[in-house]
Coordinates of C-alpha atoms in Angstrom, one line a residue:
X252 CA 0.0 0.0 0.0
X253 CA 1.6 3.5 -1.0
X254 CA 1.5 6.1 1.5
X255 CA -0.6 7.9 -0.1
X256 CA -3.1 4.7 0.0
X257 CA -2.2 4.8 4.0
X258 CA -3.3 8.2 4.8
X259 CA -6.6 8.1 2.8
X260 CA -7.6 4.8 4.4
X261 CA -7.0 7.0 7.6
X262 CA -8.2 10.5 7.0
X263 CA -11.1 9.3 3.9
X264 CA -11.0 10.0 0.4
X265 CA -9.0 13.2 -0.8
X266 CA -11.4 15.0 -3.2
X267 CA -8.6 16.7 -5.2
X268 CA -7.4 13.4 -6.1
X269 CA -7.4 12.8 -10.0
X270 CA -5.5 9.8 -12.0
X271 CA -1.1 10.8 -12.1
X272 CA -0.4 12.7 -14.9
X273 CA -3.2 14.6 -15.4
X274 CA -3.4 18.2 -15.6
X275 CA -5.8 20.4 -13.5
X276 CA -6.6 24.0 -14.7
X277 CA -5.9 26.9 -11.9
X278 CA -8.2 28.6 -10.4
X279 CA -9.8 31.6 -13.0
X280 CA -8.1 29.9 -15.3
X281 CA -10.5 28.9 -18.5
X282 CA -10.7 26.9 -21.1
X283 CA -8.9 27.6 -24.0
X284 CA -6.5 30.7 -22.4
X285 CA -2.6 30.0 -21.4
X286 CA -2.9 28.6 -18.0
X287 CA -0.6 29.7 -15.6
X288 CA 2.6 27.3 -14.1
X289 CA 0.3 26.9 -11.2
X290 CA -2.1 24.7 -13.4
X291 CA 0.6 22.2 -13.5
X292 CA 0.5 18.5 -13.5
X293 CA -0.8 16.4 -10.4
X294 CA 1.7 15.6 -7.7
X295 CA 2.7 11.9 -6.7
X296 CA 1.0 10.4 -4.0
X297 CA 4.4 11.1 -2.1
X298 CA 4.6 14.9 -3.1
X299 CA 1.1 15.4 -1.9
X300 CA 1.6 13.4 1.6
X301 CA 5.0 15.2 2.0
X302 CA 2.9 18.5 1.8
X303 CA 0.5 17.9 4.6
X304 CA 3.6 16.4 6.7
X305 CA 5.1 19.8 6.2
X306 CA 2.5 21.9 6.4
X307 CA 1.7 20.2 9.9
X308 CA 5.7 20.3 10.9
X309 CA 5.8 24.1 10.2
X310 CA 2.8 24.8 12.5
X311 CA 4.9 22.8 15.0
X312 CA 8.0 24.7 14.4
X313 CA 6.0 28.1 14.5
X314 CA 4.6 27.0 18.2
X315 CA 8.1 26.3 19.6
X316 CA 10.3 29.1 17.7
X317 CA 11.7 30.4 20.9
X318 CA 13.4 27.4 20.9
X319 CA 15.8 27.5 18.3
X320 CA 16.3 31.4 18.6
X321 CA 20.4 30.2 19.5
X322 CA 21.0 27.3 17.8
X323 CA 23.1 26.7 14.9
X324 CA 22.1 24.9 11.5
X325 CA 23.3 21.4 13.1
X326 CA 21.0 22.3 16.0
X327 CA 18.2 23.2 13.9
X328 CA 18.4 20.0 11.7
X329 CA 18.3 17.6 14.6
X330 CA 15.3 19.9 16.2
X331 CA 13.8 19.7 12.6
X332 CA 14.6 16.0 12.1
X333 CA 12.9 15.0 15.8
X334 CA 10.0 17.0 15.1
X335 CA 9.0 15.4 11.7
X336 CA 9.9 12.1 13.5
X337 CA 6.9 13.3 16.1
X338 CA 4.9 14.5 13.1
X339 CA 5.1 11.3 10.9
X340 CA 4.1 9.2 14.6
X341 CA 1.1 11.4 15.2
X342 CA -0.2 10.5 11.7
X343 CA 0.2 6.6 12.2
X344 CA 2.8 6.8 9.5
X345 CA 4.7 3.6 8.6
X346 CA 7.3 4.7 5.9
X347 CA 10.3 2.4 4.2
X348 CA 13.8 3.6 5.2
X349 CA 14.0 4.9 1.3
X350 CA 10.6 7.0 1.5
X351 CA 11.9 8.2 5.5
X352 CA 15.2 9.5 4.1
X353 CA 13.9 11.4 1.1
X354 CA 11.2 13.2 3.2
X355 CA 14.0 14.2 5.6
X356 CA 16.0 15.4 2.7
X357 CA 13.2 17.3 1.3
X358 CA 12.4 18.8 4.9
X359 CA 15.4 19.8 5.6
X360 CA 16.3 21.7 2.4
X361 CA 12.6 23.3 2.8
X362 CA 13.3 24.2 6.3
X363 CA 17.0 25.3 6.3
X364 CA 17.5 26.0 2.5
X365 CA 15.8 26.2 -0.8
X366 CA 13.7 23.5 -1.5
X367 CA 14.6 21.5 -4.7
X368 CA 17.0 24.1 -6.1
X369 CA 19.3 23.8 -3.5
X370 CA 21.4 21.1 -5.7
X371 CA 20.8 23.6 -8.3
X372 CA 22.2 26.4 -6.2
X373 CA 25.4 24.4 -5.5
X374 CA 26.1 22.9 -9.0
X375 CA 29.4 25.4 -9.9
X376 CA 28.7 24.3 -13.9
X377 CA 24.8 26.7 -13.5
X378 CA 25.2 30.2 -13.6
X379 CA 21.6 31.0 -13.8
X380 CA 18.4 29.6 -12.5
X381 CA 14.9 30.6 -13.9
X382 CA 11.8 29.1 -11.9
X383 CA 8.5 30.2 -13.5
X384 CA 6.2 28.4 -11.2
X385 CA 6.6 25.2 -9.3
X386 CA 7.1 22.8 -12.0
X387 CA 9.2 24.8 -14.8
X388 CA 12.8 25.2 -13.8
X389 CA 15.0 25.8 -16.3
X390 CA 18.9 26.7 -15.7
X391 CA 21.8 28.4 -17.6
X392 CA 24.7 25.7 -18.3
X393 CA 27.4 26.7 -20.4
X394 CA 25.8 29.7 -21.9
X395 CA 22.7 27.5 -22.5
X396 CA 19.3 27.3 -21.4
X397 CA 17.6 24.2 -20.9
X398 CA 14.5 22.8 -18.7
X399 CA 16.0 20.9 -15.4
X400 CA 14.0 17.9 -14.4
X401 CA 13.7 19.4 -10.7
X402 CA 10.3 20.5 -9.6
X403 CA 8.7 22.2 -6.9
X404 CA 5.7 19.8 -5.5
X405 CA 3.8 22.9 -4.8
X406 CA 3.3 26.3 -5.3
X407 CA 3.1 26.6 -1.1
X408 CA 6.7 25.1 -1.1
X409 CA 8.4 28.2 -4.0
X410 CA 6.7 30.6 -2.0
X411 CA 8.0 28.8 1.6
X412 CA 11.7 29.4 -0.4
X413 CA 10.9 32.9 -1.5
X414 CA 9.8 34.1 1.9
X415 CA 13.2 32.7 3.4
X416 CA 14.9 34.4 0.7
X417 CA 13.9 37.7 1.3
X418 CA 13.2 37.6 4.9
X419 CA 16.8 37.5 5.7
X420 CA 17.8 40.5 3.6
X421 CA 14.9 42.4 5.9
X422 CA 12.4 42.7 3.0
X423 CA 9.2 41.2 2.5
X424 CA 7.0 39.8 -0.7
X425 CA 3.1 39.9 -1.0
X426 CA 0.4 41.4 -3.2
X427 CA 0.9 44.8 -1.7
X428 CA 4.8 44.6 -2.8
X429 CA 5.0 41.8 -5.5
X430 CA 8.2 42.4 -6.7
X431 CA 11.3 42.3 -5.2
X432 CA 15.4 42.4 -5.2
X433 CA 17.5 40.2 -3.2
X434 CA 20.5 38.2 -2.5
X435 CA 21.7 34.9 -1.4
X436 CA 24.4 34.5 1.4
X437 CA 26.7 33.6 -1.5
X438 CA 26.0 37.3 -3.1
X439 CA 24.4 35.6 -6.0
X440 CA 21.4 38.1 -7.2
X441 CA 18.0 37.3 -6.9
X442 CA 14.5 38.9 -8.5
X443 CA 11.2 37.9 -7.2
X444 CA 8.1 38.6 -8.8
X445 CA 4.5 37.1 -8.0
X446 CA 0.9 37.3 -8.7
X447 CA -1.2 39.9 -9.5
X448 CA 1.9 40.9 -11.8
X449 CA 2.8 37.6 -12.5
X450 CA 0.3 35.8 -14.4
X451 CA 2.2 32.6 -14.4
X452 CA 2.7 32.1 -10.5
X453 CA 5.8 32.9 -8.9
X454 CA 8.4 33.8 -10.7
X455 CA 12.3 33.0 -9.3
X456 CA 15.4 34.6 -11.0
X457 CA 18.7 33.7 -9.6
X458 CA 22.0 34.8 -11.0
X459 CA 24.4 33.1 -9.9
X460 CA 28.1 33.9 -8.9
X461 CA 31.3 32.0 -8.7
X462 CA 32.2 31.7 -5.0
X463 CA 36.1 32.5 -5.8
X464 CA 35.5 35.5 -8.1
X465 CA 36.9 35.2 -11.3
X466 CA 40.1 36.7 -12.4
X467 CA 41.4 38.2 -15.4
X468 CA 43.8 34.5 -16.3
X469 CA 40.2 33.5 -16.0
X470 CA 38.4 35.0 -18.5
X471 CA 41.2 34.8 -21.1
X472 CA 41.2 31.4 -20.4
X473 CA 37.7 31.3 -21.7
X474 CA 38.1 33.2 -24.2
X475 CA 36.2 36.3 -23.1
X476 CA 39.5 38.5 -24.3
X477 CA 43.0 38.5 -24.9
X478 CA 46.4 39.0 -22.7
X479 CA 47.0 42.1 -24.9
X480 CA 43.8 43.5 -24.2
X481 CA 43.9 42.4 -19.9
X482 CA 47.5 44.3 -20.4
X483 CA 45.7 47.3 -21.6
X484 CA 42.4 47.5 -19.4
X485 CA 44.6 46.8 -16.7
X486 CA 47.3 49.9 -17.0
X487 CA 44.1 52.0 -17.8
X488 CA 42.6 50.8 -14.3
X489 CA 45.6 51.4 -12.0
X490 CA 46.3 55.0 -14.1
X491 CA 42.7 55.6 -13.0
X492 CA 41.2 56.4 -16.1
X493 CA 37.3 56.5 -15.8
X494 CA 36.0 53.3 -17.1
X495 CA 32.4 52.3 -18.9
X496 CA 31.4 48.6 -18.8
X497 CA 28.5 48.4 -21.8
X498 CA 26.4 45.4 -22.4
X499 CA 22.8 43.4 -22.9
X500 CA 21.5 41.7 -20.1
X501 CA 23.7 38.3 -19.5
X502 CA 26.8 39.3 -20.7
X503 CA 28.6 39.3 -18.0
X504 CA 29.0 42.8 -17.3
X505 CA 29.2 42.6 -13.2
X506 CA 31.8 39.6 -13.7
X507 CA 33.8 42.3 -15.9
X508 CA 33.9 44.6 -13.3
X509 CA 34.5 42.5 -10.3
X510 CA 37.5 41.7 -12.6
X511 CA 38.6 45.1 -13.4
X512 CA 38.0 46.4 -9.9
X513 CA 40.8 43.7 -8.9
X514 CA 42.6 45.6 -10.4
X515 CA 42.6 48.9 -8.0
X516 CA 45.8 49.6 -5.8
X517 CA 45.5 47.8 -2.5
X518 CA 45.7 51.0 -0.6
X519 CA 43.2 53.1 -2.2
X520 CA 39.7 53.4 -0.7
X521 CA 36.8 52.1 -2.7
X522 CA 33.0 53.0 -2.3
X523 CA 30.6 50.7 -4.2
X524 CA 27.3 51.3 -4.3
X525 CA 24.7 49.0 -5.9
X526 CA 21.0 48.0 -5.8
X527 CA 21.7 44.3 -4.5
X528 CA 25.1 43.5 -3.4
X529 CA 27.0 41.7 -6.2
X530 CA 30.6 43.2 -6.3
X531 CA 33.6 40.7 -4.6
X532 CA 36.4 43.2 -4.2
X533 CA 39.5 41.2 -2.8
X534 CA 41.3 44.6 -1.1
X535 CA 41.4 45.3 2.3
X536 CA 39.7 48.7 2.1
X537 CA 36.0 48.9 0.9
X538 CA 33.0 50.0 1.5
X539 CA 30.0 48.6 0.3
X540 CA 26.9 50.8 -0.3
X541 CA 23.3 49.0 -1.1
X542 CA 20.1 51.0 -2.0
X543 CA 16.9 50.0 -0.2
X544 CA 13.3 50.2 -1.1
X545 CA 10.5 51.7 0.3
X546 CA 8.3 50.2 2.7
X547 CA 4.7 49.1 2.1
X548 CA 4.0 52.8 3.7
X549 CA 6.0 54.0 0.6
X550 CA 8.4 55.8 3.1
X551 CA 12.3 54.7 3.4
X552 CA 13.8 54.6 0.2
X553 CA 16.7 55.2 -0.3
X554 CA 17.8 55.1 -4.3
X555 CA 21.5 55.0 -6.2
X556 CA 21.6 58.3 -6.9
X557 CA 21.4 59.3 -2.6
X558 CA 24.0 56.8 -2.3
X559 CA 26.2 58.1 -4.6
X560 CA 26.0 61.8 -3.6
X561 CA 26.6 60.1 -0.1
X562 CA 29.4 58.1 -1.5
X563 CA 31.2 61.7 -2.6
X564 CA 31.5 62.6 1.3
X565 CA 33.3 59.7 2.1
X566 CA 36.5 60.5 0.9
X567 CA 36.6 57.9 -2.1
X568 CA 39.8 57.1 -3.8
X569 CA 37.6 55.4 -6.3
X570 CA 33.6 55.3 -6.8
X571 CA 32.3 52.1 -8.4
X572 CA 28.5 51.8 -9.2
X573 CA 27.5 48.6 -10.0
X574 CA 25.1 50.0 -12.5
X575 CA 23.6 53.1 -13.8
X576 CA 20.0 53.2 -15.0
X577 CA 18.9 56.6 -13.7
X578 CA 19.3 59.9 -12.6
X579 CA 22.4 58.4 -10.6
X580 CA 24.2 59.2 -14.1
X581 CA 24.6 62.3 -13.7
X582 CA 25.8 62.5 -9.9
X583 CA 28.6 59.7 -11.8
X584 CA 29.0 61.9 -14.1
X585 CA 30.1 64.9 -12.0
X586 CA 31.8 62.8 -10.0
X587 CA 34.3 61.5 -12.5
X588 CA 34.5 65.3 -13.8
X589 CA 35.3 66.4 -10.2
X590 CA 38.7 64.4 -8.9
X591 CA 37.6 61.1 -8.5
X592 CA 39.6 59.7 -11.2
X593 CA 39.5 55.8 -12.0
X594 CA 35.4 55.4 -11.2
X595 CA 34.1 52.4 -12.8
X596 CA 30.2 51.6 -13.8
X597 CA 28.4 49.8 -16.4
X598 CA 25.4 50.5 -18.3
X599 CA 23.1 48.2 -20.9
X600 CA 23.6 49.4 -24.2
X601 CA 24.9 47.4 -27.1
X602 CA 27.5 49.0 -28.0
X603 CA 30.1 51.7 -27.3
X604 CA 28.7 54.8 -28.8
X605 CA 24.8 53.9 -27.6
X606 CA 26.4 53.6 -24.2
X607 CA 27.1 57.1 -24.4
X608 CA 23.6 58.0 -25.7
X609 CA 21.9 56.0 -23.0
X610 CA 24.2 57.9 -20.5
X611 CA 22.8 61.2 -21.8
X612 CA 19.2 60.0 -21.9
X613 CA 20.3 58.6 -18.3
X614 CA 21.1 62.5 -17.3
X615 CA 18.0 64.0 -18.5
X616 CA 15.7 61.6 -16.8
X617 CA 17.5 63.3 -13.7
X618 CA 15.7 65.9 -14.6
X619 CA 18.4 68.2 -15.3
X620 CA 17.7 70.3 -17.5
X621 CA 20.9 71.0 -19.7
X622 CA 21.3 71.4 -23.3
X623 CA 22.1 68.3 -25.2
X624 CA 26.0 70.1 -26.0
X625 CA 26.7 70.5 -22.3
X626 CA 25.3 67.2 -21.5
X627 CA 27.6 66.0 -24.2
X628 CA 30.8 67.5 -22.8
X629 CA 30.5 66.0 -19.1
X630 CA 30.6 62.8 -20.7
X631 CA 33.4 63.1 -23.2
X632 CA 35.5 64.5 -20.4
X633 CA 34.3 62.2 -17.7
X634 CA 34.2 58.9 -19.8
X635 CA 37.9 57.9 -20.9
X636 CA 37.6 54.2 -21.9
X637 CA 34.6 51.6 -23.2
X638 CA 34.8 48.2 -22.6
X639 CA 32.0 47.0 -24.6
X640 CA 30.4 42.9 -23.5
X641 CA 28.5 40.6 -25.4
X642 CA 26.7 37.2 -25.1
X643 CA 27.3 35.5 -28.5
X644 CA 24.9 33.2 -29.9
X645 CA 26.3 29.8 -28.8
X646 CA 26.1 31.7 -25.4
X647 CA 29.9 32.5 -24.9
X648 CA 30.2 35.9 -23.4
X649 CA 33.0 37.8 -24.9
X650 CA 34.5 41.6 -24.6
X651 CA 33.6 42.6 -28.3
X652 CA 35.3 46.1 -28.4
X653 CA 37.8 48.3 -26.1
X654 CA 37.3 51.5 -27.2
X655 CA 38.7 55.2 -25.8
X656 CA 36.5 58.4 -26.2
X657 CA 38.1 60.6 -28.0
X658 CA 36.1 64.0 -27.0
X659 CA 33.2 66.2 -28.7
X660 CA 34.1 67.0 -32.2
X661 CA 30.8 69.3 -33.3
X662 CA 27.8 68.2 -31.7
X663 CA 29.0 64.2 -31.3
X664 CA 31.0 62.4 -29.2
X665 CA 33.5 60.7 -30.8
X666 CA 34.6 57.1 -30.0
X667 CA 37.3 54.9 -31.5
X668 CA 38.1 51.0 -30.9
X669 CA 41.6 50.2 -29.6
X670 CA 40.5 46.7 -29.7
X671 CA 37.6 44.3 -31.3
X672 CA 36.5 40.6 -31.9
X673 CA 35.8 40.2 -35.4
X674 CA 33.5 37.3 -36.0
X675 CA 33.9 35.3 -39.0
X676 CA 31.3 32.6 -39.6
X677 CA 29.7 29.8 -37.2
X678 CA 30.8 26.5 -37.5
X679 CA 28.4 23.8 -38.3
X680 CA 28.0 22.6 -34.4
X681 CA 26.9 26.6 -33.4
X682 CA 30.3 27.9 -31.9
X683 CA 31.0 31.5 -33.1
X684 CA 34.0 31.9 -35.1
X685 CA 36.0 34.7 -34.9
X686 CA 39.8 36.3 -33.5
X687 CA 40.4 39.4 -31.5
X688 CA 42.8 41.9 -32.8
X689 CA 43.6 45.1 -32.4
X690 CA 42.5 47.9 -34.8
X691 CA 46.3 49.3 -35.2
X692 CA 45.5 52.6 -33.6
X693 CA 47.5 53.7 -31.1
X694 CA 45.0 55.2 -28.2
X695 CA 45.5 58.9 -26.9
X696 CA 45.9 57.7 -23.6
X697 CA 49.5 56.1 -24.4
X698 CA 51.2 59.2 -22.7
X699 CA 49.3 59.1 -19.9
X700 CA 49.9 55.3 -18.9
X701 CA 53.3 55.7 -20.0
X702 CA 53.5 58.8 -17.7
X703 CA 51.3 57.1 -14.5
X704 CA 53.9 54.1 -14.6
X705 CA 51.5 52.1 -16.2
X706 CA 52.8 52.1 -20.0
X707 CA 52.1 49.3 -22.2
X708 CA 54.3 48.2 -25.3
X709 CA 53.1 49.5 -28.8
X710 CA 53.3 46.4 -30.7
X711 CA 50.4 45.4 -28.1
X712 CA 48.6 47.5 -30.5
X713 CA 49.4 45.8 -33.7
X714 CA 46.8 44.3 -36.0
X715 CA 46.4 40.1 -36.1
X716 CA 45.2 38.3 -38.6
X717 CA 43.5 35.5 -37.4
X718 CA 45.8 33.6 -35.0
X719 CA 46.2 30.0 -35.3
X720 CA 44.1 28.7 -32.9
X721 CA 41.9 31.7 -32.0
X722 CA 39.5 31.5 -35.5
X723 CA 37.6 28.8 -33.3
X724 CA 36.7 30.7 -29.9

């Protein structure tokens, strides 16, 4: 008899039992329009008994929570694992040793971590984890999405995970805030969004981030640039030239700029300030700055751009936002113009001269209101470099273009690459083909790093022509 077959005989029929495999339609959801991941296949007889078991254990756990106020996660387990032991006696449970151990394993990654995405979480070879409702979960491997056989076995257990989530970051989730920004203990980024906006149940977005941050050897290792170009965006760093990470969503700007803020002196003081802490800065003297939302009162919140006029009493050495994509711009902007040299941001744009017309569109929505010209020369004197990212189609991420602004010349800013990936054709299994080179030119910022003790060789500058061995990557 399963247990499934136990409880009934105990507690009577279950009315919302239908045959295994069939699909039952959410609630408001009619005939004929795209359900929701709510109206989702019917769980096993074990998923739906593990659900009441829980269910009943949390009202337990919620009775006795002064308990395990000082205990640690072993603590907590063995509370945990002697309370379901209670729970499944109570119920005139009989389970097999293999049905007792994966309820345990399930309750204890419900209770004390994520659910069914916490082997997800820990798999290093996922960057990215998508759940759109209990039973869709598909992750990022290698650049590519696919759908993970792991499931949810309700709706009541993602929202269990997403309350823990955001609970411990001091924020909260419901239909008066549905949405919401957060981060794991690991400082992988995480976006919550649930009904009324989300028509398709709860949605989960997790980026995930290497827990030994990359490093430059690393990313030209993978082909994301060359050692000519790390030589270069290097000296430009530590001659603290103001530097503009551009790119689409996914490609890898934040690992970029982890990887170039490695590069600051040791004994210069950094102020990042971001909307969800990402940043892993290795030296000794940082300060990290996140924004905060407002409450459900709508009072509290505190945006980018306070932090970074904050950030600009603070006696910065360098000032790196983790991303602009508001009136923040122009606060960077003056910034950079006004002694703090070497500031680092990014910005979504596709490529190095729209990066520095979604920075002026950026400035205006500060509601400054400045003549496109004037808007034009704070950020060809304030912008020095470009390094422009990319996620390619077979889902490699690579630094398409390192480009240097060369000022306003009329009424336009004028940009030129120092470096570029030049793709030549995909082969027949769907890898871009393609070589990085450089375009020849020698940048206008030669003297300076040569001058700042930075300099750099000018043969790094010469043109390639497809390198044996790079026409692949």
């Amino acid at each position: 008899m399963s247990l499934l077959d136990r409880v009934q005989k105990q507690q009577g029929p279950d009315p919302s039992a239908v045959p295994e495999g069939a699909y039952v339609p959410q609630a408001g959801v009619t005939p004929g329009t795209r359900q929701s991941a709510a109206a989702t296949r019917v769980r096993t007889s074990f998923e739906v008994q593990a659900e009441r078991i829980k269910n009943r254990l949390q009202a337990r756990l919620i009775e006795n929570i002064d308990e395990g106020e000082d205990e640690d996660r072993e603590q907590r387990a063995a509370r945990i694992t002697d309370a379901l032991n209670a729970v499944v006696a109570e119920m005139g449970l009989s389970l097999t040793k293999p049905e007792k151990q994966r309820l345990l394993d399930s309750v204890l990654n419900d209770f004390l971590g994520l659910g069914p995405i916490e082997a997800l979480i820990a798999d290093p070879t996922i960057t990215e984890i998508m759940v759109n409702g209990p039973d869709q979960i598909f992750v990022e491997h290698k650049g590519k999405l696919t759908l993970s056989t792991t499931q949810f076995e309700s709706e009541e257990q993602l929202r269990r995970v997403i309350d823990r989530i955001v609970s411990t970051i001091g924020r909260r989730i419901d239909e008066s805030s549905p949405m919401v920004d957060a981060r794991l203990k690991d400082g992988s980024r995480v976006n919550v969004i649930i009904p009324p906006l989300s028509l398709n149940g709860p949605i989960l977005t997790i980026r995930k981030f290497s827990k030994d941050p990359y490093k430059i050897n690393d990313l030209i290792k993978f082909g994301s640039l060359t050692e000519p170009m790390a030589l270069f965006v290097r000296a430009c760093v530590r001659s603290r030239l103001n530097m503009l990470v551009s790119g689409g969503t996914g490609s890898g700007k934040t690992t970029t700029l982890n990887v170039l803020s490695s590069f600051i002196p040791e004994e210069e003081r950094v102020v990042t300030v971001e909307d969800a802490a990402e940043l892993q800065l290795n030296q000794e003297h940082v300060v990290t700055l996140e924004s905060r939302p407002a409450t459900v009162e709508g009072r509290g919140r505190i945006a980018i751009r306070d932090l970074v006029v904050n950030a600009l009493r603070m006696r910065p050495d360098r000032i790196v936002v983790g991303e602009c994509r508001g009136g923040e711009a122009l606060d960077m902007l003056q910034a950079m113009n006004t002694g703090h040299d070497g500031s680092l941001t990014t910005i979504h744009a596709n490529s190095p001269r729209d990066s520095l017309n979604r920075l002026e569109t950026l400035v205006l929505m500060a509601g400054a209101e400045l003549p496109s010209r004037a808007i034009r020369e704070q950020i060809s004197s304030a912008i020095n470099v470009i390094v422009q990212q990319s996620r390619l189609r077979d889902g490699t991420r690579k630094i398409i273009a390192v480009s240097e602004v060369l000022g306003l010349h009329g009424d336009q800013v004028k940009v030129q690459d120092i470096f570029v990936f030049k793709q030549t054709g995909v082969s027949e299994d769907g890898k871009v083909q393609g070589f990085f080179t450089a375009t020849g030119i020698i940048p206008k910022y030669f003297d300076h790093l040569q001058s700042s003790g930075e300099g750099v060789a000018k043969d790094l500058f010469t043109p390639s022509q497809d390198p044996a061995g790079q026409g692949g990557k």
